[in-house]
Coordinates of C-alpha atoms and ligand atoms in Angstrom, one line a residue:
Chain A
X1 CA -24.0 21.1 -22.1
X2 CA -26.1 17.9 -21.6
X3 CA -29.6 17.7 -23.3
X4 CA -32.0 14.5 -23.6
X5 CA -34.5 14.5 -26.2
X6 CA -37.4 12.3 -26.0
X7 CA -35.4 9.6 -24.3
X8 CA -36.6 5.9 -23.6
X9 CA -35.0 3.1 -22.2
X10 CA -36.2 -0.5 -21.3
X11 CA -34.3 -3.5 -19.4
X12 CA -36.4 -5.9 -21.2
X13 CA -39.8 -5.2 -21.0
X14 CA -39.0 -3.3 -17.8
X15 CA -39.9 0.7 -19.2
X16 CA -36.9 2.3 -16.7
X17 CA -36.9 5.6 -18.6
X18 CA -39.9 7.1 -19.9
X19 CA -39.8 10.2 -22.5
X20 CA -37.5 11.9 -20.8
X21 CA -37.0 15.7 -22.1
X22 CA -34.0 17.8 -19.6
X23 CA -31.9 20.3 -21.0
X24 CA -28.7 21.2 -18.4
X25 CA -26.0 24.3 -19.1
X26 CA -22.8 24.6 -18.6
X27 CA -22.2 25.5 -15.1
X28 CA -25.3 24.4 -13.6
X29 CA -25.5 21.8 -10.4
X30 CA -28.3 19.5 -11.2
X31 CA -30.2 17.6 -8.2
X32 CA -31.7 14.7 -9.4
X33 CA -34.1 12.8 -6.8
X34 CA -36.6 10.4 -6.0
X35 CA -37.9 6.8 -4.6
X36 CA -35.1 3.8 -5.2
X37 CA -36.0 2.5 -7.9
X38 CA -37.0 5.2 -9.8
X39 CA -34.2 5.4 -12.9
X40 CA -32.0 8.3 -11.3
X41 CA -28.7 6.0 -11.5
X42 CA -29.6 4.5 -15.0
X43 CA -30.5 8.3 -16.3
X44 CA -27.4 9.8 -14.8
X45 CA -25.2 6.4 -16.6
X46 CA -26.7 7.2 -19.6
X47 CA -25.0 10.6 -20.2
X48 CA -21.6 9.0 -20.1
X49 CA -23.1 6.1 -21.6
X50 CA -22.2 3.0 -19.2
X51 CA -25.8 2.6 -20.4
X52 CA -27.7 3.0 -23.9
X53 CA -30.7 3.8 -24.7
X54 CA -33.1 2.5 -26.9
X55 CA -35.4 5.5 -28.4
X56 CA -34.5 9.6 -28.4
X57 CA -31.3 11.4 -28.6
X58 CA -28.5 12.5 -26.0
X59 CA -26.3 15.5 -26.5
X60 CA -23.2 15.8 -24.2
X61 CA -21.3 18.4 -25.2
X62 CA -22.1 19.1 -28.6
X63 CA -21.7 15.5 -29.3
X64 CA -24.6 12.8 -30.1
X65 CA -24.3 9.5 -28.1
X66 CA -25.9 7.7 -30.9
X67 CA -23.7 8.9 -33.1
X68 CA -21.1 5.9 -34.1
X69 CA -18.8 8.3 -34.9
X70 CA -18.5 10.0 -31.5
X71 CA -15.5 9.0 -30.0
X72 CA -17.2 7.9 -26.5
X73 CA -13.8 7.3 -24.9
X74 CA -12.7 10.7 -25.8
X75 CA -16.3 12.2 -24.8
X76 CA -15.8 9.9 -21.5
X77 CA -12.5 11.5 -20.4
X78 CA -14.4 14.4 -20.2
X79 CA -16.9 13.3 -18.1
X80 CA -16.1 12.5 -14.0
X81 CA -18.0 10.1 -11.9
X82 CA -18.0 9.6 -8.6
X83 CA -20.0 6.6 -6.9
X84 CA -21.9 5.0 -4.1
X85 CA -19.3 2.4 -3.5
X86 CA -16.1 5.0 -4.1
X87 CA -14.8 2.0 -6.8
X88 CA -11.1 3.0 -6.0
X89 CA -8.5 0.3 -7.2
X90 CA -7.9 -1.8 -4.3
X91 CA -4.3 -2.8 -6.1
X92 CA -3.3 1.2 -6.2
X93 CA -2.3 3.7 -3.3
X94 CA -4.9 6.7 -3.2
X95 CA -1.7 8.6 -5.2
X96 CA -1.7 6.1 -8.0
X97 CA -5.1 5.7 -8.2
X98 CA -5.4 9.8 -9.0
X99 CA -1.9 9.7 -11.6
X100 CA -3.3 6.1 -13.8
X101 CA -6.2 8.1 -16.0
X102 CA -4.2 11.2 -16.9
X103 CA -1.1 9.4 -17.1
X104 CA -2.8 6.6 -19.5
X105 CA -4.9 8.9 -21.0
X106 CA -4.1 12.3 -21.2
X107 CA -0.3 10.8 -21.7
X108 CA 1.4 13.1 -18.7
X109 CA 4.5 12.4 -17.3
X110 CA 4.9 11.2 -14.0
X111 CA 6.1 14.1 -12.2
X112 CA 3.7 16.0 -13.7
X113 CA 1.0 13.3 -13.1
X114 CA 2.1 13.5 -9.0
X115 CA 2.3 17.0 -8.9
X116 CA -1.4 17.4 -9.9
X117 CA -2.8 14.7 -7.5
X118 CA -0.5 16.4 -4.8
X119 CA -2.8 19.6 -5.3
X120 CA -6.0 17.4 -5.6
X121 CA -4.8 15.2 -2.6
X122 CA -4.8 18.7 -1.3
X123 CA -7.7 20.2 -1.8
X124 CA -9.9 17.5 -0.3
X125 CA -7.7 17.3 2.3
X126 CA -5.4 14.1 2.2
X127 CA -2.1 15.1 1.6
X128 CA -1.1 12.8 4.6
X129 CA -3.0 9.6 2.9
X130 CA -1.0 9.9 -0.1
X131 CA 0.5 6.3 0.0
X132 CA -2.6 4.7 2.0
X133 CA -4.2 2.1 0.0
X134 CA -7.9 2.1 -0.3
X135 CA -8.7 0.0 2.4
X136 CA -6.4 1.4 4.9
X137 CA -8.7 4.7 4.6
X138 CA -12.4 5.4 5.9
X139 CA -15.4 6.2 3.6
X140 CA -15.2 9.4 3.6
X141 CA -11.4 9.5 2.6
X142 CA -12.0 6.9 0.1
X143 CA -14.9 9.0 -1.7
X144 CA -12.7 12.0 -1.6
X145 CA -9.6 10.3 -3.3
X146 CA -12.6 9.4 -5.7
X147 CA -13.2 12.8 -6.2
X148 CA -9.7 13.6 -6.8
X149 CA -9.5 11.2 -9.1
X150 CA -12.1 12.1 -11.4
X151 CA -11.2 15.7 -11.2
X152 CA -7.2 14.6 -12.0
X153 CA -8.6 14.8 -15.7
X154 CA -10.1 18.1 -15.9
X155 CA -13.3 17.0 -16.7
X156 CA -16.0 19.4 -17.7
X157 CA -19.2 17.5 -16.4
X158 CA -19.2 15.6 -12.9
X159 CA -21.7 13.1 -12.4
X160 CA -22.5 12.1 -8.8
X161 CA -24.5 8.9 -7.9
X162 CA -25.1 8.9 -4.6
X163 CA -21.8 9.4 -3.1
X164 CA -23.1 10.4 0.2
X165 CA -25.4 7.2 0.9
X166 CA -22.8 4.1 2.2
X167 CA -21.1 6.9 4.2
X168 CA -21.6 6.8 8.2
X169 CA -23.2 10.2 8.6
X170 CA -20.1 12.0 10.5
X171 CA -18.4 11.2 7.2
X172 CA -21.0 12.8 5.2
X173 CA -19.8 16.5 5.3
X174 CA -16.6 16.1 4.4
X175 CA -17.7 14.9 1.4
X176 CA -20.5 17.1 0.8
X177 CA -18.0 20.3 1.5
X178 CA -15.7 19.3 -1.1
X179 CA -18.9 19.1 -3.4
X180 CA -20.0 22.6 -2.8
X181 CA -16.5 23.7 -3.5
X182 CA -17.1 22.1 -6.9
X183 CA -19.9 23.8 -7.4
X184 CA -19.2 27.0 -6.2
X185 CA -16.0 27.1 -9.1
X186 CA -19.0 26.5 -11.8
X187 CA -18.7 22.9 -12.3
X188 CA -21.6 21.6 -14.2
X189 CA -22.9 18.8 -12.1
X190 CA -25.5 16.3 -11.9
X191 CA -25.7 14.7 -8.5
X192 CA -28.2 12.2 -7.2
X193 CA -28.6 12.4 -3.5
X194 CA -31.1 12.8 -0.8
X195 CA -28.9 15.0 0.7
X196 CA -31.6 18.3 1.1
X197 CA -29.2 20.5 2.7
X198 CA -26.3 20.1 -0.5
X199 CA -29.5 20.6 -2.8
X200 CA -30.5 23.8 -0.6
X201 CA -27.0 25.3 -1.0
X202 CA -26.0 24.8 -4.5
X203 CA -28.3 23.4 -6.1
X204 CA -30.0 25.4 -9.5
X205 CA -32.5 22.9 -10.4
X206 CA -34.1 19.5 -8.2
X207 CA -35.4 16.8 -10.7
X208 CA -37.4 14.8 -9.1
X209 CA -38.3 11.2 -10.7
X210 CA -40.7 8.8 -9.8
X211 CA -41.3 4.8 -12.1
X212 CA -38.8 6.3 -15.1
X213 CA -40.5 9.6 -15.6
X214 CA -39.2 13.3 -14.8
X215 CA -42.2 14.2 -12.5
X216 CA -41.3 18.0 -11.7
X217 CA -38.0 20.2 -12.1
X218 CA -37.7 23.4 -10.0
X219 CA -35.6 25.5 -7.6
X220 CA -35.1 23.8 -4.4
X221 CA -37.9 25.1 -2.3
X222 CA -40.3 24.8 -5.0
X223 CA -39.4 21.2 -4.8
X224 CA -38.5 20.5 -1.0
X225 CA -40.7 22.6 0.2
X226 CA -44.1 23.6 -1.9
X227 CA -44.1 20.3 -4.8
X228 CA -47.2 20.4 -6.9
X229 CA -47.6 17.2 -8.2
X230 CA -48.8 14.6 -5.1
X231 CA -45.9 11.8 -5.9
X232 CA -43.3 14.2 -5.3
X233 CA -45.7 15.9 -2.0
X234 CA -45.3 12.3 -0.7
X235 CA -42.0 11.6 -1.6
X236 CA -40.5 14.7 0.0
X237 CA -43.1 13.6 3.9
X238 CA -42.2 10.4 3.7
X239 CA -38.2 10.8 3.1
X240 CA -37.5 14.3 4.3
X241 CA -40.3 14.1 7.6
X242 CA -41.4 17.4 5.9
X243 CA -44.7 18.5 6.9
X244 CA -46.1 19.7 3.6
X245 CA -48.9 22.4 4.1
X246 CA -50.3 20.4 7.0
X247 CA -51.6 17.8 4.4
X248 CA -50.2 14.6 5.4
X249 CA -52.7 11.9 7.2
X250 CA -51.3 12.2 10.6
X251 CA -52.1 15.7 10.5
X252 CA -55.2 15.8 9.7
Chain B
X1 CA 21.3 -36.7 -14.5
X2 CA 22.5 -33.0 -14.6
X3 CA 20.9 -32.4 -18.4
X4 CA 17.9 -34.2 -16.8
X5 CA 17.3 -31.2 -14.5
X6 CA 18.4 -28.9 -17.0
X7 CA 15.7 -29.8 -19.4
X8 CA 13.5 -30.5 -16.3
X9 CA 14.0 -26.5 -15.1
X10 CA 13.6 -25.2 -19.1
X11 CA 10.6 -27.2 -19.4
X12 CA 9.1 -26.0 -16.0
X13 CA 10.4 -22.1 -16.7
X14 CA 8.8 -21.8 -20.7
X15 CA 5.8 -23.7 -20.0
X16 CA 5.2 -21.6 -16.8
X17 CA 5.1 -18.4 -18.2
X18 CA 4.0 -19.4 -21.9
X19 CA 0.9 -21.1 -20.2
X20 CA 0.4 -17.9 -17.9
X21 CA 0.3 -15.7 -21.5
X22 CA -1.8 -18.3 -23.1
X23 CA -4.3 -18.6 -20.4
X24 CA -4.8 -15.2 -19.7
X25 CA -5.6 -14.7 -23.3
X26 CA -7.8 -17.4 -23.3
X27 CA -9.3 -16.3 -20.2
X28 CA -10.0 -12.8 -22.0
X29 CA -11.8 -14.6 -24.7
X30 CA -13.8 -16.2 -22.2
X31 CA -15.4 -12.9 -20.7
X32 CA -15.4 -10.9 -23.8
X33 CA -18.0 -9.2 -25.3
X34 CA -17.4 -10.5 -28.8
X35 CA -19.5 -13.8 -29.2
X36 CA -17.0 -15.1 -31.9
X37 CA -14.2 -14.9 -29.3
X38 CA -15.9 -16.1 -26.0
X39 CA -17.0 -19.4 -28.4
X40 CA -13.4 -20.0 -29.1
X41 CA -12.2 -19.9 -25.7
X42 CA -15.1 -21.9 -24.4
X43 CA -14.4 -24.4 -27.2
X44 CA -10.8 -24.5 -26.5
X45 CA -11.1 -24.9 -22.8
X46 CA -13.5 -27.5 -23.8
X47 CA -11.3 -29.2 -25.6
X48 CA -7.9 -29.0 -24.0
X49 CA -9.0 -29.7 -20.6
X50 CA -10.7 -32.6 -21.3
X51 CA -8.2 -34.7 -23.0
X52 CA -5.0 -35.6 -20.8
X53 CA -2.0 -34.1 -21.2
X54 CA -0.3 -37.1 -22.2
X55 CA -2.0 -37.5 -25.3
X56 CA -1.3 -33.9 -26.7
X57 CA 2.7 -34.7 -26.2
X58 CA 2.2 -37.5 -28.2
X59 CA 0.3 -35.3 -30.4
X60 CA 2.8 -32.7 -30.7
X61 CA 5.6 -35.2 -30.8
X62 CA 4.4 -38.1 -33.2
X63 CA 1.4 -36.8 -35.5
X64 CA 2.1 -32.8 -35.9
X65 CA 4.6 -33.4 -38.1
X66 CA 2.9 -35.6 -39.9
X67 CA 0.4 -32.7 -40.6
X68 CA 3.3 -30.2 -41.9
X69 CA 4.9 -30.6 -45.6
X70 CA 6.9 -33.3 -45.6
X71 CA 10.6 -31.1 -46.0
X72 CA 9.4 -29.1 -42.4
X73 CA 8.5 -32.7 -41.3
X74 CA 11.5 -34.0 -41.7
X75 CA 13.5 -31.2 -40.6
X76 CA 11.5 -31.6 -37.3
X77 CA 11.8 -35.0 -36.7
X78 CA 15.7 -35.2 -37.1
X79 CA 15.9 -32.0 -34.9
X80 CA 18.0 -33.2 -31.4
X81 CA 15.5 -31.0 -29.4
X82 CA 11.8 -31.5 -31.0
X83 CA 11.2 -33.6 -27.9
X84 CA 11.7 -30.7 -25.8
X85 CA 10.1 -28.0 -28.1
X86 CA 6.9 -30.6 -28.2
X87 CA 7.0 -31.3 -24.5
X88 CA 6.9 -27.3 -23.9
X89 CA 3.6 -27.1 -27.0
X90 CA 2.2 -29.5 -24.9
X91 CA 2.2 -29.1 -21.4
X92 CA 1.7 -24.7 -22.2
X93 CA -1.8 -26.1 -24.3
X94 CA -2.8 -28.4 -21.6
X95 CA -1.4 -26.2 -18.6
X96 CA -3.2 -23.3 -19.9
X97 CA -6.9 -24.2 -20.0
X98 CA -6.8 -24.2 -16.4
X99 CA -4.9 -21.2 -15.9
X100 CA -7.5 -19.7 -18.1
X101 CA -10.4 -21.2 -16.3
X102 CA -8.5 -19.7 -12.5
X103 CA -8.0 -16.3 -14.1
X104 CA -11.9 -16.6 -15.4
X105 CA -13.1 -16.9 -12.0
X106 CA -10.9 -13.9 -10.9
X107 CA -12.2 -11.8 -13.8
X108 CA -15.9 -12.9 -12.6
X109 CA -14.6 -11.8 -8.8
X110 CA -13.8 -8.2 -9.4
X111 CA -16.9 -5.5 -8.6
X112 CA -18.8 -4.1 -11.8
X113 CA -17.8 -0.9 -10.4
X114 CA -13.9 -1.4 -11.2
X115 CA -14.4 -1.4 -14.5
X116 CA -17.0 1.1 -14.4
X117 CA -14.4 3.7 -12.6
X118 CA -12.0 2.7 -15.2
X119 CA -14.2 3.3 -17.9
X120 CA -15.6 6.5 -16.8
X121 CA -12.1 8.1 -16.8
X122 CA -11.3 7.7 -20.3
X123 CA -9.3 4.5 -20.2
X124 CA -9.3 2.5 -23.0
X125 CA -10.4 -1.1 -23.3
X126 CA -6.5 -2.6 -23.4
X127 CA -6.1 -0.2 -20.3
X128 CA -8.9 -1.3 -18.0
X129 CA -7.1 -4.6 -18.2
X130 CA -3.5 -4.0 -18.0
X131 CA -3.7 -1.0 -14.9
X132 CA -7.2 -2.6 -12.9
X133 CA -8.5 -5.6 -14.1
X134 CA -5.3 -8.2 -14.6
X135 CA -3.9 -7.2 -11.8
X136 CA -6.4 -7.8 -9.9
X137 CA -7.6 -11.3 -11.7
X138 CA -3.8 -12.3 -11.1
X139 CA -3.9 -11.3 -6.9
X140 CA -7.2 -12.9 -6.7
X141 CA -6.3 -16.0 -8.6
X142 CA -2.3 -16.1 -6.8
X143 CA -3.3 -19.6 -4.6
X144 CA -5.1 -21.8 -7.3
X145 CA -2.5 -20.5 -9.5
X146 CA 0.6 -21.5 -7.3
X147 CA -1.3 -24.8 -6.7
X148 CA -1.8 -25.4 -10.8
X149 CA 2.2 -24.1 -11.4
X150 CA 3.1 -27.1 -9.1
X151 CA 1.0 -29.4 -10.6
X152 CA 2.7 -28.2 -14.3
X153 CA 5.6 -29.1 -12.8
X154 CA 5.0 -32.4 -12.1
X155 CA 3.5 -32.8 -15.2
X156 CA 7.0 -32.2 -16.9
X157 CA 7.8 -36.3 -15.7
X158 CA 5.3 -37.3 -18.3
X159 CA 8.1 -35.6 -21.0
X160 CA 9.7 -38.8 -20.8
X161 CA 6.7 -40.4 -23.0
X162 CA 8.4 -38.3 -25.6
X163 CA 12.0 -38.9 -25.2
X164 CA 12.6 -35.3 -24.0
X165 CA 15.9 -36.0 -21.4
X166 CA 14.2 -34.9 -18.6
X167 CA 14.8 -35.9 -14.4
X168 CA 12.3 -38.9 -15.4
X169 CA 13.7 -40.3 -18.3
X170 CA 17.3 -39.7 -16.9
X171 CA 16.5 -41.9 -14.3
X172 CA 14.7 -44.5 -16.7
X173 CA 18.2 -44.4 -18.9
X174 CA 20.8 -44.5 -15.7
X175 CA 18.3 -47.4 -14.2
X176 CA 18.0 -49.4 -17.1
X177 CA 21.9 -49.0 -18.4
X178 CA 23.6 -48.8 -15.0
X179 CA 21.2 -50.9 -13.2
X180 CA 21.6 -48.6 -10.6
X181 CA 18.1 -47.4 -10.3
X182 CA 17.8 -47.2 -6.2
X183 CA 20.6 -44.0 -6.4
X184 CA 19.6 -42.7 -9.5
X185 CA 15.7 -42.9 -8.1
X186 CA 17.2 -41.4 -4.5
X187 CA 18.8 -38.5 -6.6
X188 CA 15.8 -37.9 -9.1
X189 CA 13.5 -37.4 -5.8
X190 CA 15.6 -35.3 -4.1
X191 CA 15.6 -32.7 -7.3
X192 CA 12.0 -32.9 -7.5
X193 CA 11.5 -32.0 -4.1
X194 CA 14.3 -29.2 -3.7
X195 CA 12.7 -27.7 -7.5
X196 CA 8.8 -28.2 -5.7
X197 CA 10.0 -26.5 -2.7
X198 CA 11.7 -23.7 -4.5
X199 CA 8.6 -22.9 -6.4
X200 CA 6.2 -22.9 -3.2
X201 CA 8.8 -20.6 -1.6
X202 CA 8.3 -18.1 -4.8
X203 CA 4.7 -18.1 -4.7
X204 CA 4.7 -17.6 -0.8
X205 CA 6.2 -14.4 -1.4
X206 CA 4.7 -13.4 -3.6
X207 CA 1.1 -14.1 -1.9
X208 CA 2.8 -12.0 1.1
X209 CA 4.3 -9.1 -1.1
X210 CA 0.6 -8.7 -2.6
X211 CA -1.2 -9.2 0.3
X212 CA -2.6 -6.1 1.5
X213 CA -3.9 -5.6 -2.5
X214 CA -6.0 -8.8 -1.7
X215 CA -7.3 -7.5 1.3
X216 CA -8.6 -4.6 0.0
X217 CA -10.2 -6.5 -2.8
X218 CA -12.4 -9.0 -0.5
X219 CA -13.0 -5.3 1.5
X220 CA -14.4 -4.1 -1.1
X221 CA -16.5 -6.7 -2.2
X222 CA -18.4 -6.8 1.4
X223 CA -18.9 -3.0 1.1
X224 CA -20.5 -3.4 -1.9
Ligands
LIG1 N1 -28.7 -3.8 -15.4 C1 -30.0 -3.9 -15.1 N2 -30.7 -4.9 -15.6 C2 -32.0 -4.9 -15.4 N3 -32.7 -4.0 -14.7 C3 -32.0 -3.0 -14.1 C4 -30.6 -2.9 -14.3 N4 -30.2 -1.8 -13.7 C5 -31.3 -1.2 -13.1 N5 -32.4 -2.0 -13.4 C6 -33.8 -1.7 -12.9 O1 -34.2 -0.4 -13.4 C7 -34.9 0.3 -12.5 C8 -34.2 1.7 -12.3 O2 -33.0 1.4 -11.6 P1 -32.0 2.6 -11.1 O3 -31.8 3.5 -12.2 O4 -30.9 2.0 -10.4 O5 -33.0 3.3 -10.0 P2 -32.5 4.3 -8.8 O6 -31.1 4.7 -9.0 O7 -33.5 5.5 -9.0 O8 -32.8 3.6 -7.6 C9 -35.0 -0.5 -11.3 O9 -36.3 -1.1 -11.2 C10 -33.9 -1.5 -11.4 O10 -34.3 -2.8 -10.8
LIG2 MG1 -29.4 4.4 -7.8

């Protein structure tokens, strides 16, 4: 479904991703972690190209980014994403937001266009919110709209950046449930978060990244719990307050 | 004094929204990606808003037809109204390098992330800034923009340079054939006021109808 070959990217002479080789199927969930800082945001903006890249090849759905002949805002319609900082339209109620892209893009009418973000509205809970504008809702209902929003075009990839980490932490779950949901139906997805307990539930495959490289990929406890390479061993103490085979320095 | 408001309120209305549609176009050059494009708005902002206003109604009024084949010269310079049609080129050119330099700054205001959410579900470039980006430049930009309308209104006056038979020059013509220029000042001041008032009472409303929209947007800034 998404595959990067050999792929490189600099801002300026600032190397953010390094050689990069990940091949992800259709269906999987995909956690990507690692220090801020790292090049998860700019790797996961780079498969629905809100960034380029300079060297190697990406493959999203049969089609190649580099191609100019790929139609990228087709390709993009295709492709959700949710983000750190929800980005609803402050101008639009939570309904409206959710009817403008298939509406605009996929050309529905606008009974049909309500009907569906009814059922989203729905589904993550916010029937009742329907008119609210954004900022008469809370975090959490703002990134679920979001949600709704991106999934209002039927897309067949969902890219997550983050969209647990400007939440207050009681508004974390209802986020995170809709989520697993997601991923429980066979979404493919590719989410960036720290959040261990999402990654332990439905996650296939934990990418961890360190200074624009992929340092290891593996099932969640392989990564969480027993990493092999010592950047990740230290990631995972330092972040997750893991003890890691009794190796850290206090320890000893 | 009637026809004076008349052509006061035509030149006010066209050059309101004619400046608005020029500015905003202007004010998409300005931001745009192409470097052809964003060189011709900065040159014409350059250009227009350094110069007064006075001198491109004379401009429009005395040399353009000049420039033109003599036959369309002609045809302009005998027209009854080419005082009005060169006071509304005028004031829209001059009006609209600020309008484009307001809606700028509330194109630079709006979050990356707007047009990043737009982007990311399909919309097209035309459609990021009819459904999220202008209307959001426009709520941003509502106060400097009222202030500027107002101040396009009051540039109308300067019409008169051209013999366009606006509340001004009415009250130039009564003063100076009547001799009656206390009234006819007294009258003129009163429409200018009333027509002032009338537009600050528009753009109040609106500020208040769009209100919660701009809100949200300074909300969303601080979150960010
Ligand atoms: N638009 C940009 N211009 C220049 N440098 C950038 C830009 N975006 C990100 N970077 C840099 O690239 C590196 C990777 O950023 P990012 O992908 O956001 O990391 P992460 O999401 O892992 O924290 C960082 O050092 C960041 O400062
Ligand atoms: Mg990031």
């Amino acid at each position: 479904m998404i595959k990067f070959i050999a792929t490189n990217k600099w801002f300026h002479n600032h190397h953010v991703l390094r050689n990069i080789n990940l091949e992800i199927s259709k269906g999987e969930v995909i956690v990507i972690c690692g220090p801020s800082g790292a090049g998860k945001s700019t790797l996961l903006r780079t498969i629905n190209k809100l960034e380029s890249i300079d060297d190697g090849e990406i493959i999203v759905d049969g089609m190649y980014l580099s191609d100019p002949k790929t139609d990228l805002t087709a390709l993009r319609a295709e492709i959700g994403m949710v983000f750190q900082h929800f980005n609803l339209y402050p101008h639009k109620t939570a309904l409206k937001n959710i009817t403008l892209a298939p509406r605009k893009v996929r050309g529905l009418g606008k009974k049909q266009a309500t009907e569906k973000a009814l059922k989203l509205l729905e589904r993550v809970g916010l029937t009742h919110r329907r008119d609210a504008f954004p900022v008469q809702l809370s975090g959490g209902e703002q990134q679920r709209v979001a949600i709704a929003r991106s999934l209002a075009m039927e897309p067949k990839i969902m890219l997550f950046d983050e969209p647990t980490s400007a939440l207050d932490p009681e508004l974390i779950n209802e986020v995170l449930d809709v989520m697993v949901s997601l991923a429980k139906e066979g979404m493919t997805m590719v989410v960036v978060t720290h959040e261990i307990g999402f990654a332990q539930k439905v996650a296939d495959r934990v990418v961890f990244m360190d200074d624009g490289e992929i340092i290891e990929t593996g099932i969640p406890p392989d990564i969480f719990v027993n990493p092999q390479h010592p950047r990740t061993r230290n990631f995972m103490s330092s972040v997750f307050h893991i003890p890691v085979f009794g190796e850290t320095e206090e320890e000893k | 004094m009637i026809t004076g408001v008349k052509i006061t309120l035509i030149l006010l209305v066209s050059t309101t929204i004619s400046s608005l549609l020029l500015g905003t176009v202007i004010a998409i050059m300005r931001v745009s990606r192409i470097k052809v494009l964003r060189a011709f708005g900065t040159l014409y902002v350059e250009i227009f808003r350094n110069i007064p206003g006075l001198f491109w109604l004379l401009f429009f009024y005395f040399v353009f037809p000049d420039l033109l084949p003599p036959g369309l010269a002609i045809k302009l310079n005998t027209y009854t109204y080419y005082p009005v049609v060169a006071g509304i080129v005028g004031l829209t050119v001059d009006n609209a390098s600020y309008v484009s330099d307001i809606l700028r700054s509330g194109r630079l205001a709006i979050p990356h992330g707007q047009r990043e959410a737009a982007i990311s579900t399909g919309l097209g470039r035309v459609q990021q800034y009819i459904h999220v980006l202008l209307p959001q430049m426009f709520r941003a930009a509502l106060p400097p923009l009222g202030t500027r309308m107002v101040h396009n209104f009051k540039n109308t006056s300067l019409c008169m340079a051209i013999t366009a038979p606006e509340i001004t020059w009415a009250t130039q013509q009564i003063e100076s054939l009547t001799f009656r220029g206390i009234e006819a000042t007294a009258v003129a001041t009163l429409f200018y006021i009333l027509l002032a008032g009338v537009m600050v009472s528009i753009i109040i409303t609106l500020e208040k109808v769009l209100k919660i929209d701009i809100s949200s947007i300074s909300h969303s800034e601080t979150a960010s």
